[in-house]
mmCIF file of N, CA, C and O in Angstrom:
data_model
loop_
_atom_site.group_PDB
_atom_site.id
_atom_site.type_symbol
_atom_site.label_atom_id
_atom_site.label_comp_id
_atom_site.label_asym_id
_atom_site.label_seq_id
_atom_site.Cartn_x
_atom_site.Cartn_y
_atom_site.Cartn_z
ATOM 1 N N MET A 1 0.847 -1.165 0.000
ATOM 2 C CA MET A 1 0.000 0.000 0.000
ATOM 3 C C MET A 1 0.892 1.226 0.000
ATOM 4 O O MET A 1 1.878 1.291 0.728
ATOM 5 N N LEU A 2 0.542 2.216 -0.796
ATOM 6 C CA LEU A 2 1.278 3.468 -0.854
ATOM 7 C C LEU A 2 0.707 4.436 0.170
ATOM 8 O O LEU A 2 -0.480 4.700 0.174
ATOM 9 N N MET A 3 1.567 4.937 1.014
ATOM 10 C CA MET A 3 1.147 5.918 2.007
ATOM 11 C C MET A 3 2.080 7.117 1.915
ATOM 12 O O MET A 3 3.068 7.193 2.642
ATOM 13 N N PRO A 4 1.805 8.055 0.993
ATOM 14 C CA PRO A 4 2.695 9.200 0.877
ATOM 15 C C PRO A 4 2.645 10.064 2.127
ATOM 16 O O PRO A 4 1.618 10.178 2.784
ATOM 17 N N SER A 5 3.780 10.656 2.453
ATOM 18 C CA SER A 5 3.838 11.522 3.617
ATOM 19 C C SER A 5 3.111 12.833 3.337
ATOM 20 O O SER A 5 2.833 13.172 2.188
ATOM 21 N N GLN A 6 2.840 13.545 4.380
ATOM 22 C CA GLN A 6 2.136 14.811 4.247
ATOM 23 C C GLN A 6 3.007 15.789 3.457
ATOM 24 O O GLN A 6 4.203 15.896 3.682
ATOM 25 N N GLY A 7 2.400 16.494 2.529
ATOM 26 C CA GLY A 7 3.114 17.476 1.735
ATOM 27 C C GLY A 7 3.784 16.915 0.496
ATOM 28 O O GLY A 7 4.480 17.646 -0.199
ATOM 29 N N VAL A 8 3.590 15.643 0.188
ATOM 30 C CA VAL A 8 4.204 15.060 -1.009
ATOM 31 C C VAL A 8 3.473 15.572 -2.256
ATOM 32 O O VAL A 8 2.269 15.782 -2.246
ATOM 33 N N ARG A 9 4.243 15.810 -3.309
ATOM 34 C CA ARG A 9 3.652 16.234 -4.581
ATOM 35 C C ARG A 9 3.221 15.013 -5.365
ATOM 36 O O ARG A 9 3.934 14.013 -5.414
ATOM 37 N N ILE A 10 2.045 15.100 -5.994
ATOM 38 C CA ILE A 10 1.542 14.042 -6.858
ATOM 39 C C ILE A 10 1.258 14.675 -8.209
ATOM 40 O O ILE A 10 0.438 15.582 -8.307
ATOM 41 N N LEU A 11 1.958 14.204 -9.246
ATOM 42 C CA LEU A 11 1.766 14.719 -10.591
ATOM 43 C C LEU A 11 1.126 13.634 -11.447
ATOM 44 O O LEU A 11 1.602 12.502 -11.481
ATOM 45 N N VAL A 12 0.058 14.000 -12.149
ATOM 46 C CA VAL A 12 -0.674 13.064 -12.990
ATOM 47 C C VAL A 12 -0.453 13.452 -14.445
ATOM 48 O O VAL A 12 -0.741 14.587 -14.843
ATOM 49 N N ALA A 13 0.067 12.528 -15.237
ATOM 50 C CA ALA A 13 0.274 12.772 -16.666
ATOM 51 C C ALA A 13 -1.083 12.771 -17.365
ATOM 52 O O ALA A 13 -1.894 11.873 -17.154
ATOM 53 N N THR A 14 -1.330 13.781 -18.180
ATOM 54 C CA THR A 14 -2.633 13.884 -18.851
ATOM 55 C C THR A 14 -2.682 13.093 -20.148
ATOM 56 O O THR A 14 -3.763 12.729 -20.597
ATOM 57 N N ASN A 15 -1.540 12.812 -20.730
ATOM 58 C CA ASN A 15 -1.492 12.020 -21.959
ATOM 59 C C ASN A 15 -1.161 10.574 -21.617
ATOM 60 O O ASN A 15 -0.368 10.315 -20.706
ATOM 61 N N PRO A 16 -1.747 9.621 -22.339
ATOM 62 C CA PRO A 16 -1.435 8.217 -22.068
ATOM 63 C C PRO A 16 0.011 7.900 -22.432
ATOM 64 O O PRO A 16 0.617 8.564 -23.282
ATOM 65 N N VAL A 17 0.576 6.880 -21.771
ATOM 66 C CA VAL A 17 1.944 6.447 -22.050
ATOM 67 C C VAL A 17 1.927 5.006 -22.550
ATOM 68 O O VAL A 17 0.966 4.265 -22.352
ATOM 69 N N ASP A 18 3.000 4.624 -23.196
ATOM 70 C CA ASP A 18 3.197 3.251 -23.659
ATOM 71 C C ASP A 18 3.455 2.379 -22.433
ATOM 72 O O ASP A 18 4.469 2.553 -21.744
ATOM 73 N N PHE A 19 2.567 1.464 -22.141
ATOM 74 C CA PHE A 19 2.671 0.659 -20.930
ATOM 75 C C PHE A 19 3.721 -0.441 -21.025
ATOM 76 O O PHE A 19 3.909 -1.196 -20.088
ATOM 77 N N ARG A 20 4.408 -0.525 -22.149
ATOM 78 C CA ARG A 20 5.535 -1.453 -22.235
ATOM 79 C C ARG A 20 6.760 -0.877 -21.541
ATOM 80 O O ARG A 20 7.712 -1.592 -21.276
ATOM 81 N N LYS A 21 6.719 0.420 -21.234
ATOM 82 C CA LYS A 21 7.842 1.065 -20.544
ATOM 83 C C LYS A 21 7.935 0.547 -19.114
ATOM 84 O O LYS A 21 6.943 0.419 -18.432
ATOM 85 N N GLY A 22 9.146 0.279 -18.695
ATOM 86 C CA GLY A 22 9.393 -0.106 -17.312
ATOM 87 C C GLY A 22 9.713 1.125 -16.487
ATOM 88 O O GLY A 22 9.525 2.258 -16.932
ATOM 89 N N HIS A 23 10.254 0.909 -15.285
ATOM 90 C CA HIS A 23 10.530 2.048 -14.425
ATOM 91 C C HIS A 23 11.627 2.946 -14.980
ATOM 92 O O HIS A 23 11.575 4.158 -14.806
ATOM 93 N N ASP A 24 12.606 2.371 -15.692
ATOM 94 C CA ASP A 24 13.648 3.205 -16.295
ATOM 95 C C ASP A 24 13.070 4.098 -17.393
ATOM 96 O O ASP A 24 13.408 5.279 -17.490
ATOM 97 N N GLY A 25 12.204 3.538 -18.223
ATOM 98 C CA GLY A 25 11.579 4.312 -19.293
ATOM 99 C C GLY A 25 10.673 5.402 -18.757
ATOM 100 O O GLY A 25 10.641 6.516 -19.300
ATOM 101 N N LEU A 26 9.930 5.102 -17.697
ATOM 102 C CA LEU A 26 9.059 6.112 -17.099
ATOM 103 C C LEU A 26 9.878 7.215 -16.437
ATOM 104 O O LEU A 26 9.531 8.399 -16.521
ATOM 105 N N ALA A 27 10.992 6.845 -15.787
ATOM 106 C CA ALA A 27 11.858 7.854 -15.174
ATOM 107 C C ALA A 27 12.455 8.768 -16.241
ATOM 108 O O ALA A 27 12.545 9.984 -16.055
ATOM 109 N N ALA A 28 12.836 8.196 -17.382
ATOM 110 C CA ALA A 28 13.359 9.006 -18.487
ATOM 111 C C ALA A 28 12.279 9.929 -19.032
ATOM 112 O O ALA A 28 12.548 11.081 -19.386
ATOM 113 N N LEU A 29 11.054 9.445 -19.100
ATOM 114 C CA LEU A 29 9.929 10.259 -19.554
ATOM 115 C C LEU A 29 9.673 11.427 -18.599
ATOM 116 O O LEU A 29 9.426 12.555 -19.035
ATOM 117 N N VAL A 30 9.767 11.170 -17.315
ATOM 118 C CA VAL A 30 9.599 12.227 -16.317
ATOM 119 C C VAL A 30 10.649 13.315 -16.533
ATOM 120 O O VAL A 30 10.334 14.507 -16.518
ATOM 121 N N GLN A 31 11.883 12.904 -16.774
ATOM 122 C CA GLN A 31 12.963 13.875 -16.954
ATOM 123 C C GLN A 31 12.830 14.642 -18.260
ATOM 124 O O GLN A 31 12.999 15.857 -18.279
ATOM 125 N N SER A 32 12.518 13.957 -19.360
ATOM 126 C CA SER A 32 12.520 14.617 -20.663
ATOM 127 C C SER A 32 11.241 15.392 -20.960
ATOM 128 O O SER A 32 11.303 16.504 -21.470
ATOM 129 N N VAL A 33 10.091 14.828 -20.636
ATOM 130 C CA VAL A 33 8.822 15.472 -20.998
ATOM 131 C C VAL A 33 8.309 16.387 -19.887
ATOM 132 O O VAL A 33 7.926 17.525 -20.142
ATOM 133 N N LEU A 34 8.306 15.887 -18.671
ATOM 134 C CA LEU A 34 7.763 16.672 -17.561
ATOM 135 C C LEU A 34 8.783 17.643 -16.968
ATOM 136 O O LEU A 34 8.419 18.490 -16.151
ATOM 137 N N GLN A 35 10.061 17.498 -17.354
ATOM 138 C CA GLN A 35 11.128 18.364 -16.842
ATOM 139 C C GLN A 35 11.200 18.321 -15.309
ATOM 140 O O GLN A 35 11.368 19.332 -14.652
ATOM 141 N N GLU A 36 11.021 17.131 -14.743
ATOM 142 C CA GLU A 36 11.060 16.927 -13.292
ATOM 143 C C GLU A 36 12.120 15.887 -12.965
ATOM 144 O O GLU A 36 12.525 15.092 -13.813
ATOM 145 N N ASP A 37 12.551 15.876 -11.720
ATOM 146 C CA ASP A 37 13.501 14.879 -11.238
ATOM 147 C C ASP A 37 12.708 13.740 -10.600
ATOM 148 O O ASP A 37 12.002 13.958 -9.611
ATOM 149 N N PRO A 38 12.798 12.510 -11.147
ATOM 150 C CA PRO A 38 12.016 11.404 -10.594
ATOM 151 C C PRO A 38 12.511 10.895 -9.247
ATOM 152 O O PRO A 38 11.878 10.038 -8.643
ATOM 153 N N PHE A 39 13.609 11.421 -8.747
ATOM 154 C CA PHE A 39 14.220 10.920 -7.519
ATOM 155 C C PHE A 39 14.050 11.866 -6.336
ATOM 156 O O PHE A 39 14.832 11.836 -5.392
ATOM 157 N N THR A 40 13.031 12.706 -6.348
ATOM 158 C CA THR A 40 12.838 13.701 -5.290
ATOM 159 C C THR A 40 11.729 13.346 -4.312
ATOM 160 O O THR A 40 11.456 14.110 -3.406
ATOM 161 N N GLY A 41 11.058 12.212 -4.500
ATOM 162 C CA GLY A 41 9.953 11.855 -3.615
ATOM 163 C C GLY A 41 8.591 12.217 -4.181
ATOM 164 O O GLY A 41 7.568 11.916 -3.579
ATOM 165 N N THR A 42 8.572 12.851 -5.344
ATOM 166 C CA THR A 42 7.311 13.169 -6.010
ATOM 167 C C THR A 42 6.707 11.881 -6.546
ATOM 168 O O THR A 42 7.416 11.008 -7.030
ATOM 169 N N VAL A 43 5.394 11.762 -6.484
ATOM 170 C CA VAL A 43 4.673 10.609 -7.022
ATOM 171 C C VAL A 43 4.180 10.974 -8.418
ATOM 172 O O VAL A 43 3.538 12.005 -8.596
ATOM 173 N N PHE A 44 4.498 10.140 -9.404
ATOM 174 C CA PHE A 44 4.080 10.360 -10.787
ATOM 175 C C PHE A 44 3.086 9.278 -11.172
ATOM 176 O O PHE A 44 3.347 8.095 -10.991
ATOM 177 N N VAL A 45 1.936 9.690 -11.717
ATOM 178 C CA VAL A 45 0.872 8.754 -12.090
ATOM 179 C C VAL A 45 0.712 8.794 -13.610
ATOM 180 O O VAL A 45 0.568 9.869 -14.197
ATOM 181 N N PHE A 46 0.728 7.623 -14.231
ATOM 182 C CA PHE A 46 0.576 7.485 -15.677
ATOM 183 C C PHE A 46 -0.615 6.584 -15.965
ATOM 184 O O PHE A 46 -0.910 5.681 -15.187
ATOM 185 N N ARG A 47 -1.265 6.814 -17.099
ATOM 186 C CA ARG A 47 -2.401 5.966 -17.478
ATOM 187 C C ARG A 47 -2.164 5.354 -18.845
ATOM 188 O O ARG A 47 -1.423 5.892 -19.669
ATOM 189 N N ALA A 48 -2.825 4.222 -19.076
ATOM 190 C CA ALA A 48 -2.752 3.550 -20.362
ATOM 191 C C ALA A 48 -3.677 4.249 -21.357
ATOM 192 O O ALA A 48 -4.509 5.079 -20.985
ATOM 193 N N LYS A 49 -3.534 3.907 -22.617
ATOM 194 C CA LYS A 49 -4.336 4.536 -23.672
ATOM 195 C C LYS A 49 -5.834 4.345 -23.441
ATOM 196 O O LYS A 49 -6.626 5.264 -23.629
ATOM 197 N N ARG A 50 -6.234 3.152 -23.011
ATOM 198 C CA ARG A 50 -7.662 2.883 -22.779
ATOM 199 C C ARG A 50 -8.144 3.398 -21.431
ATOM 200 O O ARG A 50 -9.315 3.284 -21.104
ATOM 201 N N ALA A 51 -7.254 3.943 -20.647
ATOM 202 C CA ALA A 51 -7.565 4.504 -19.323
ATOM 203 C C ALA A 51 -8.127 3.469 -18.353
ATOM 204 O O ALA A 51 -8.882 3.800 -17.455
ATOM 205 N N ASP A 52 -7.723 2.202 -18.520
ATOM 206 C CA ASP A 52 -8.172 1.163 -17.594
ATOM 207 C C ASP A 52 -7.043 0.669 -16.695
ATOM 208 O O ASP A 52 -7.246 -0.216 -15.871
ATOM 209 N N ARG A 53 -5.841 1.242 -16.860
ATOM 210 C CA ARG A 53 -4.697 0.843 -16.048
ATOM 211 C C ARG A 53 -3.895 2.077 -15.656
ATOM 212 O O ARG A 53 -3.842 3.052 -16.392
ATOM 213 N N LEU A 54 -3.249 1.989 -14.511
ATOM 214 C CA LEU A 54 -2.394 3.058 -14.013
ATOM 215 C C LEU A 54 -1.030 2.487 -13.651
ATOM 216 O O LEU A 54 -0.926 1.343 -13.222
ATOM 217 N N LYS A 55 0.003 3.313 -13.808
ATOM 218 C CA LYS A 55 1.329 3.007 -13.276
ATOM 219 C C LYS A 55 1.719 4.193 -12.416
ATOM 220 O O LYS A 55 1.515 5.346 -12.795
ATOM 221 N N ILE A 56 2.263 3.898 -11.263
ATOM 222 C CA ILE A 56 2.674 4.933 -10.321
ATOM 223 C C ILE A 56 4.176 4.790 -10.110
ATOM 224 O O ILE A 56 4.665 3.700 -9.790
ATOM 225 N N LEU A 57 4.882 5.884 -10.291
ATOM 226 C CA LEU A 57 6.329 5.885 -10.150
ATOM 227 C C LEU A 57 6.699 6.808 -8.998
ATOM 228 O O LEU A 57 6.257 7.954 -8.951
ATOM 229 N N PHE A 58 7.481 6.289 -8.057
ATOM 230 C CA PHE A 58 7.941 7.133 -6.953
ATOM 231 C C PHE A 58 9.270 6.623 -6.428
ATOM 232 O O PHE A 58 9.597 5.452 -6.553
ATOM 233 N N TRP A 59 10.043 7.522 -5.859
ATOM 234 C CA TRP A 59 11.350 7.204 -5.290
ATOM 235 C C TRP A 59 11.184 6.937 -3.809
ATOM 236 O O TRP A 59 10.596 7.738 -3.091
ATOM 237 N N GLU A 60 11.677 5.801 -3.371
ATOM 238 C CA GLU A 60 11.604 5.454 -1.953
ATOM 239 C C GLU A 60 12.977 4.984 -1.496
ATOM 240 O O GLU A 60 13.437 3.935 -1.918
ATOM 241 N N PHE A 61 13.622 5.772 -0.668
ATOM 242 C CA PHE A 61 14.950 5.459 -0.139
ATOM 243 C C PHE A 61 15.939 5.224 -1.278
ATOM 244 O O PHE A 61 16.199 6.125 -2.039
ATOM 245 N N ALA A 62 16.449 4.016 -1.428
ATOM 246 C CA ALA A 62 17.482 3.755 -2.431
ATOM 247 C C ALA A 62 16.958 3.020 -3.661
ATOM 248 O O ALA A 62 17.725 2.599 -4.496
ATOM 249 N N THR A 63 15.657 2.841 -3.771
ATOM 250 C CA THR A 63 15.113 2.135 -4.935
ATOM 251 C C THR A 63 14.001 2.954 -5.564
ATOM 252 O O THR A 63 13.391 3.789 -4.926
ATOM 253 N N ILE A 64 13.743 2.691 -6.827
ATOM 254 C CA ILE A 64 12.622 3.323 -7.505
ATOM 255 C C ILE A 64 11.575 2.242 -7.715
ATOM 256 O O ILE A 64 11.900 1.100 -8.031
ATOM 257 N N ARG A 65 10.339 2.580 -7.483
ATOM 258 C CA ARG A 65 9.265 1.595 -7.596
ATOM 259 C C ARG A 65 8.280 2.018 -8.660
ATOM 260 O O ARG A 65 8.018 3.194 -8.833
ATOM 261 N N ALA A 66 7.711 1.030 -9.336
ATOM 262 C CA ALA A 66 6.704 1.304 -10.340
ATOM 263 C C ALA A 66 5.547 0.313 -10.168
ATOM 264 O O ALA A 66 5.383 -0.606 -10.962
ATOM 265 N N PRO A 67 4.738 0.483 -9.123
ATOM 266 C CA PRO A 67 3.581 -0.393 -8.987
ATOM 267 C C PRO A 67 2.587 -0.130 -10.097
ATOM 268 O O PRO A 67 2.522 0.968 -10.625
ATOM 269 N N ARG A 68 1.822 -1.126 -10.445
ATOM 270 C CA ARG A 68 0.814 -0.931 -11.486
ATOM 271 C C ARG A 68 -0.434 -1.698 -11.102
ATOM 272 O O ARG A 68 -0.403 -2.618 -10.289
ATOM 273 N N GLY A 69 -1.525 -1.299 -11.674
ATOM 274 C CA GLY A 69 -2.786 -1.956 -11.353
ATOM 275 C C GLY A 69 -3.791 -1.757 -12.457
ATOM 276 O O GLY A 69 -3.634 -0.897 -13.322
ATOM 277 N N LYS A 70 -4.817 -2.565 -12.436
ATOM 278 C CA LYS A 70 -5.877 -2.474 -13.417
ATOM 279 C C LYS A 70 -7.122 -1.943 -12.725
ATOM 280 O O LYS A 70 -7.465 -2.376 -11.637
ATOM 281 N N LEU A 71 -7.773 -0.969 -13.352
ATOM 282 C CA LEU A 71 -8.973 -0.390 -12.791
ATOM 283 C C LEU A 71 -10.166 -1.258 -13.160
ATOM 284 O O LEU A 71 -10.310 -1.667 -14.301
ATOM 285 N N SER A 72 -11.011 -1.531 -12.215
ATOM 286 C CA SER A 72 -12.197 -2.326 -12.497
ATOM 287 C C SER A 72 -13.346 -1.402 -12.862
ATOM 288 O O SER A 72 -13.450 -0.295 -12.363
ATOM 289 N N GLY A 73 -14.176 -1.864 -13.775
ATOM 290 C CA GLY A 73 -15.348 -1.073 -14.174
ATOM 291 C C GLY A 73 -16.417 -1.119 -13.099
ATOM 292 O O GLY A 73 -16.546 -2.067 -12.351
ATOM 293 N N GLY A 74 -17.179 -0.046 -13.021
ATOM 294 C CA GLY A 74 -18.220 -0.096 -12.010
ATOM 295 C C GLY A 74 -18.699 1.201 -11.533
ATOM 296 O O GLY A 74 -18.433 2.268 -11.726
#
């Protein structure tokens, strides 16, 4: 479960991304397109083209994590 600390920034990408990208590809996208540093504790949220899946990228201590999930209809 993700429990961001108080005051953490959460940035949501408005354009869909290629979900074949792993955490390295998403981190590169954050740096090149969003002009942000992916290693600052900011949470980055990406969506698939069909908008039924999300990937969340965030820096935690010495590792970068990219949890993903599928949204259920309802």
